[in-house]
Coordinates of C-alpha atoms in Angstrom, one line a residue:
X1 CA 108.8 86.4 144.0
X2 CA 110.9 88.7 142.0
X3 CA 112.5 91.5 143.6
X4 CA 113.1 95.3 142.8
X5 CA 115.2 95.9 139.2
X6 CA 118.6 96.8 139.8
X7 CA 119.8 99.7 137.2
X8 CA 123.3 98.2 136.3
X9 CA 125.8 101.1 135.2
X10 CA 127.0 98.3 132.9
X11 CA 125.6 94.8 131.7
X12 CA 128.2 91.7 131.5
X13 CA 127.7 88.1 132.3
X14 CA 127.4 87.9 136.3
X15 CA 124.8 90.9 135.8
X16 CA 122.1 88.3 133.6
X17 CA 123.5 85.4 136.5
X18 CA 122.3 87.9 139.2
X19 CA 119.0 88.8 137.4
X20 CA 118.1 85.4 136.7
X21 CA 118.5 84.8 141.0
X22 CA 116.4 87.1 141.4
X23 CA 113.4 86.5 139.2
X24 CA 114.1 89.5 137.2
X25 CA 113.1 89.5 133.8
X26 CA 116.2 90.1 130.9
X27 CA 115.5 91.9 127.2
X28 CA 117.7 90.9 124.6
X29 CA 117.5 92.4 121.3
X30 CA 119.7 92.2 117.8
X31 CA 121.0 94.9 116.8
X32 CA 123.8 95.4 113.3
X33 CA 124.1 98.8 112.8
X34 CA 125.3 102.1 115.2
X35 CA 122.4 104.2 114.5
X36 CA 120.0 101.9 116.3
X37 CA 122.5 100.3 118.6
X38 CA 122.4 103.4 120.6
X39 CA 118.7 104.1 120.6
X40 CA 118.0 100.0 122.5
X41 CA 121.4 101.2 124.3
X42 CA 119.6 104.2 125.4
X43 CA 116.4 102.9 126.0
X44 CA 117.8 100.3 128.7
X45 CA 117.9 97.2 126.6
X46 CA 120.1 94.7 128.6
X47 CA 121.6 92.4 125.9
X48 CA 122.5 93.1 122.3
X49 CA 122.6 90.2 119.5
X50 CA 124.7 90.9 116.8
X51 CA 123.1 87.9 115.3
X52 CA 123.8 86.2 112.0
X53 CA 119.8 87.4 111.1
X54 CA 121.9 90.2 109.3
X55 CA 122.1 87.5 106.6
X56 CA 118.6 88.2 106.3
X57 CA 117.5 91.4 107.6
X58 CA 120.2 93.4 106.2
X59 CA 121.9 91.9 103.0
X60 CA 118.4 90.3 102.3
X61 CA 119.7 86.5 101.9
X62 CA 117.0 83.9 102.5
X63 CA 119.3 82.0 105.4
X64 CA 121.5 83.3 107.8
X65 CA 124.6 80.8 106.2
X66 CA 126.2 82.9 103.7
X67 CA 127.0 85.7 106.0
X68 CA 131.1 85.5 106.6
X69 CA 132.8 85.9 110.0
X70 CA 134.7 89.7 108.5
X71 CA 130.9 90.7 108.2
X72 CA 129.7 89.7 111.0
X73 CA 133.0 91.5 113.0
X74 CA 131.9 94.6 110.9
X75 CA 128.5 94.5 112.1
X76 CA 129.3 93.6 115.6
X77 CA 132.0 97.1 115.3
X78 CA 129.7 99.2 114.3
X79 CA 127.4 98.1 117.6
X80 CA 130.0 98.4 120.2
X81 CA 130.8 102.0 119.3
X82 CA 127.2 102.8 119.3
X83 CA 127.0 101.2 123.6
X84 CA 127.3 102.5 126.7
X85 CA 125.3 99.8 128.8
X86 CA 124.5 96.9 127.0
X87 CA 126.1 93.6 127.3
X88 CA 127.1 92.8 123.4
X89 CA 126.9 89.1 122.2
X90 CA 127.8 87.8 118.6
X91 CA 126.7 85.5 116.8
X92 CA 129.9 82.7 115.5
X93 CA 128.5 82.5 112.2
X94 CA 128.2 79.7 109.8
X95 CA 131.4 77.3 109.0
X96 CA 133.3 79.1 112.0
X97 CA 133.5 76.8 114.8
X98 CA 131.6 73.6 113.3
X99 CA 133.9 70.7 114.0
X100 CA 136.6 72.4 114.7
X101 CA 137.7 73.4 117.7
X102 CA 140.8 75.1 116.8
X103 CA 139.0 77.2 114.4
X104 CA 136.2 77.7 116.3
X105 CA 138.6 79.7 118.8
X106 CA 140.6 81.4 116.0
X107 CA 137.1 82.7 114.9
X108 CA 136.0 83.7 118.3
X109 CA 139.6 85.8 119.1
X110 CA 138.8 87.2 116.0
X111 CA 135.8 88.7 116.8
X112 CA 136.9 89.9 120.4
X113 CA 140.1 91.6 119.4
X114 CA 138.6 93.4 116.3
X115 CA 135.0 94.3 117.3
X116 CA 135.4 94.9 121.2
X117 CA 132.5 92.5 121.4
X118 CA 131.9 91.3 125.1
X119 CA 131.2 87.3 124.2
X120 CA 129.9 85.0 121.7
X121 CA 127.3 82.2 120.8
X122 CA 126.9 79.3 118.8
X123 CA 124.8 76.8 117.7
X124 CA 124.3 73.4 118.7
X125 CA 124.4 70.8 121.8
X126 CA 127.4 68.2 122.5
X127 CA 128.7 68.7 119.1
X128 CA 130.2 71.9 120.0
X129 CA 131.5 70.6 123.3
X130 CA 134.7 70.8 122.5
X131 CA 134.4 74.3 120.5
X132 CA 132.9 75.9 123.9
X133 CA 135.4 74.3 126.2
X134 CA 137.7 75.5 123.7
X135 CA 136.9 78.9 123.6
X136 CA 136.3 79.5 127.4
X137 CA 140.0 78.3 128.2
X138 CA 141.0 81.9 126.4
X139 CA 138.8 83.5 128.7
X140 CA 136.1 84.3 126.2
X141 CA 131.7 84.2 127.4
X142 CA 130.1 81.7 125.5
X143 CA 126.4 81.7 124.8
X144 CA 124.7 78.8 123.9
X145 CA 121.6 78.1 121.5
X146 CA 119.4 75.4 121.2
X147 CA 115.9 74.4 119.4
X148 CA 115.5 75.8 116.5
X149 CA 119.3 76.4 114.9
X150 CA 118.6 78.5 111.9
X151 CA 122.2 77.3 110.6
X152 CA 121.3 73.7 110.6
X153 CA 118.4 74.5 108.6
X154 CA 118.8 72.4 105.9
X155 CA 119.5 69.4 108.4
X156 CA 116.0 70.2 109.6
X157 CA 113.9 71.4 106.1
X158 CA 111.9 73.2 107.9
X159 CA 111.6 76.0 110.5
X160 CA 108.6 74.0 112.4
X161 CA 108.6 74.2 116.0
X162 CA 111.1 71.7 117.5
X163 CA 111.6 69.5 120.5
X164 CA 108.0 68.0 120.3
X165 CA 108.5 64.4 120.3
X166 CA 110.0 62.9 123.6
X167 CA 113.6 62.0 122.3
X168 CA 114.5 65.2 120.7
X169 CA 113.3 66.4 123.7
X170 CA 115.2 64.3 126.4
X171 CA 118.0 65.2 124.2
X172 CA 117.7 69.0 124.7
X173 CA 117.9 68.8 127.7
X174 CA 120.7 66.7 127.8
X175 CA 122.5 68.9 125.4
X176 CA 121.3 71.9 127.7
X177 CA 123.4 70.6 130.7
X178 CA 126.1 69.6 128.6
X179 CA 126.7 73.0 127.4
X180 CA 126.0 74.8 131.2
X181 CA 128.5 72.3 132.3
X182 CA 131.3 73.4 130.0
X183 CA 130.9 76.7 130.6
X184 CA 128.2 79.0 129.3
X185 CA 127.1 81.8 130.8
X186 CA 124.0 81.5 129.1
X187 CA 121.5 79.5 126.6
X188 CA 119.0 80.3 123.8
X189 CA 116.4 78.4 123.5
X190 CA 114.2 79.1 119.7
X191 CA 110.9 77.7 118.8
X192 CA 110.6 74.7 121.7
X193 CA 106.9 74.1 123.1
X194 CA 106.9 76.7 126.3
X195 CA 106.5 73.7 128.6
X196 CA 109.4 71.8 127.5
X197 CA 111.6 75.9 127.7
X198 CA 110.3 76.0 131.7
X199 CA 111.8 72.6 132.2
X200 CA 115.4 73.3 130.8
X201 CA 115.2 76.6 132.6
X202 CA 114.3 75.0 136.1
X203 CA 117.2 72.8 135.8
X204 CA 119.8 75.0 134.8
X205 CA 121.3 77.5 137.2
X206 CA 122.3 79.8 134.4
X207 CA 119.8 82.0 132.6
X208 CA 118.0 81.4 129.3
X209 CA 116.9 83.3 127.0
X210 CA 113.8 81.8 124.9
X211 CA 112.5 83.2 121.1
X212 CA 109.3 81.3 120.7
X213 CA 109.7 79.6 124.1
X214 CA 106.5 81.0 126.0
X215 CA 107.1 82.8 129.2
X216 CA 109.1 80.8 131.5
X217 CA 112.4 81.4 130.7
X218 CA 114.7 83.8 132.1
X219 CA 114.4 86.2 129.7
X220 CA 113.5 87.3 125.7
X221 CA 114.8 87.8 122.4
X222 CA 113.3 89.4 119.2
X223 CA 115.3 90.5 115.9
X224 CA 115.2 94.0 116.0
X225 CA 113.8 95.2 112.7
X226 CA 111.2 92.1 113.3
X227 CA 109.4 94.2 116.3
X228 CA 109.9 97.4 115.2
X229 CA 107.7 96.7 111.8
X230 CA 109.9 96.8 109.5
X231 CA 109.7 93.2 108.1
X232 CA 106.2 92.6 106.9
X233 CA 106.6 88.9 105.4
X234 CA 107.5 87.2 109.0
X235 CA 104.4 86.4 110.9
X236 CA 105.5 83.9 113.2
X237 CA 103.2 82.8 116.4
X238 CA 105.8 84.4 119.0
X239 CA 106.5 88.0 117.2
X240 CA 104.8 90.9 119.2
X241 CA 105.1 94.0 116.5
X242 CA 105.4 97.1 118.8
X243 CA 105.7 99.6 115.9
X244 CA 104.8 100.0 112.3
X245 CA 107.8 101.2 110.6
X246 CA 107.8 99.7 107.4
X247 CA 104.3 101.8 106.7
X248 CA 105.4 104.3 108.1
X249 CA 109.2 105.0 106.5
X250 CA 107.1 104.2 103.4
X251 CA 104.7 106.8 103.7
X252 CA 107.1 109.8 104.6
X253 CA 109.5 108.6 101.5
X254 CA 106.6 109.0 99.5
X255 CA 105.7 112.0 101.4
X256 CA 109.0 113.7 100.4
X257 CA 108.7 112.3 96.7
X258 CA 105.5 114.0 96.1
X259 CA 107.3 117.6 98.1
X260 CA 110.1 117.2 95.5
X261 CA 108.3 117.0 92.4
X262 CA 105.5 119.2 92.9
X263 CA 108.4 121.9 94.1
X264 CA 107.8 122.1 97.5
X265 CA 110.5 121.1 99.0
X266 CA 113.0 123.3 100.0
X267 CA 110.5 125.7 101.1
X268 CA 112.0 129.2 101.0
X269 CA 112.7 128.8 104.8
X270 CA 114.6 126.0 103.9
X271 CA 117.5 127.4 101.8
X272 CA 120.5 129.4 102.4

């Protein structure tokens, strides 16, 4: 049975390890940006993704593999400046760490030394073995991600729900103790039938965080702008919108249009 919430001054790696032990529940969000980095900061939010979705969400691309490491360091910058609390993951984006091991820790240093991130993660089972091993023996947290990996998506051709069939399954798993076992403090899982999520999470002793998993993993992950309303297009099973703010931006933009040309804005009050 899960006890009290402890309020943790600040998030890191032994705090989600401590969590998980005790049946508490951990949030994860993704965040790019300083503005509303320190609004999930202040709100309590316990991890912060600065995930390779800024391909999508913020420069608009239709997959998250164009996005270069230098962007994702000036993303993840602009999010540690912006946190007190959190615990600040990034993303190893695209062509970074992919079958190389050498490179993949080159990338990762990167990343720490210029952004002040606090760990990274990356995509993929025993073929990034090495990478993780790597990457951990320069005393950098790893995060892994299995499931749906939206970098190997034209591997896959589609962003269907994976890990259905027995084998692919068996193999997560597999992949899923492969990657606790060299050293990640933690594990993804995206888009994996909620059965198959609670199975990896029972037999790991470090914590997952599931996206489209169902409800028995360790903790959740949304994209930011996702849950807050303002994507409209992406209407996935698992996305719970807790705002409207695509409507709602739009409405007081046109709001201040009309004010504008009609002359109402500034009001007399309004000018020096």
């Amino acid at each position: 049975m899960p006890t009290k919430k402890k309020e943790f001054k600040k998030v890191t790696t032994h705090s989600l390890q401590e969590m998980k032990n005790r049946g508490e529940r951990i949030a994860m969000l993704t965040a790019y940006d300083y503005s509303l980095a320190r609004v999930i900061d202040n709100a309590g939010i316990d991890v912060i993704l600065v995930g390779d979705s800024a391909s999508n969400v913020m420069a608009g691309h239709e997959t998250t593999l164009p996005i270069t490491l230098d962007q994702m360091i000036y993303h993840a910058s602009s999010v540690i400046r912006a946190v007190t609390r959190a615990l600040v993951i990034v993303d190893l984006p695209f062509g970074t760490y992919q079958g190389n091991s050498k490179e993949a820790l080159i990338s990762a240093i990167r990343i720490m030394k210029e952004s002040g991130a606090h760990g990274v993660k990356l995509e993929g089972g025993k073929e990034v073995e090495d990478s993780v091993k790597r990457i951990i023996s320069a005393g950098i947290p790893v995060m892994g991600h299995l499931g749906l990996t939206p970098q190997s998506i034209y591997k896959f051709g589609t962003y269907a729900v994976r890990a259905q069939e027995k084998l692919e399954a068996k193999k997560l798993i597999e992949d899923a103790l492969t990657l606790q076992e060299a050293g990640c403090f933690g594990l993804v899982l995206e888009k994996i039938p909620a059965t198959l999520a609670g199975e990896v999470t029972k037999k790991l002793s470090i914590p997952t965080i599931g996206i489209g998993a169902g409800g028995k993993v360790d903790g959740q992950v949304l994209v930011l702008h996702d849950m807050l309303g303002l994507t409209f297009e992406f209407n996935p099973r698992f996305l719970r919108r807790y705002l409207n703010l695509y409507d709602g931006i739009k409405g007081a933009v046109s709001h201040y249009i009309s004010d504008v040309k009609k002359k109402d804005f500034p009001s007399e009050k309004e000018q020096y």
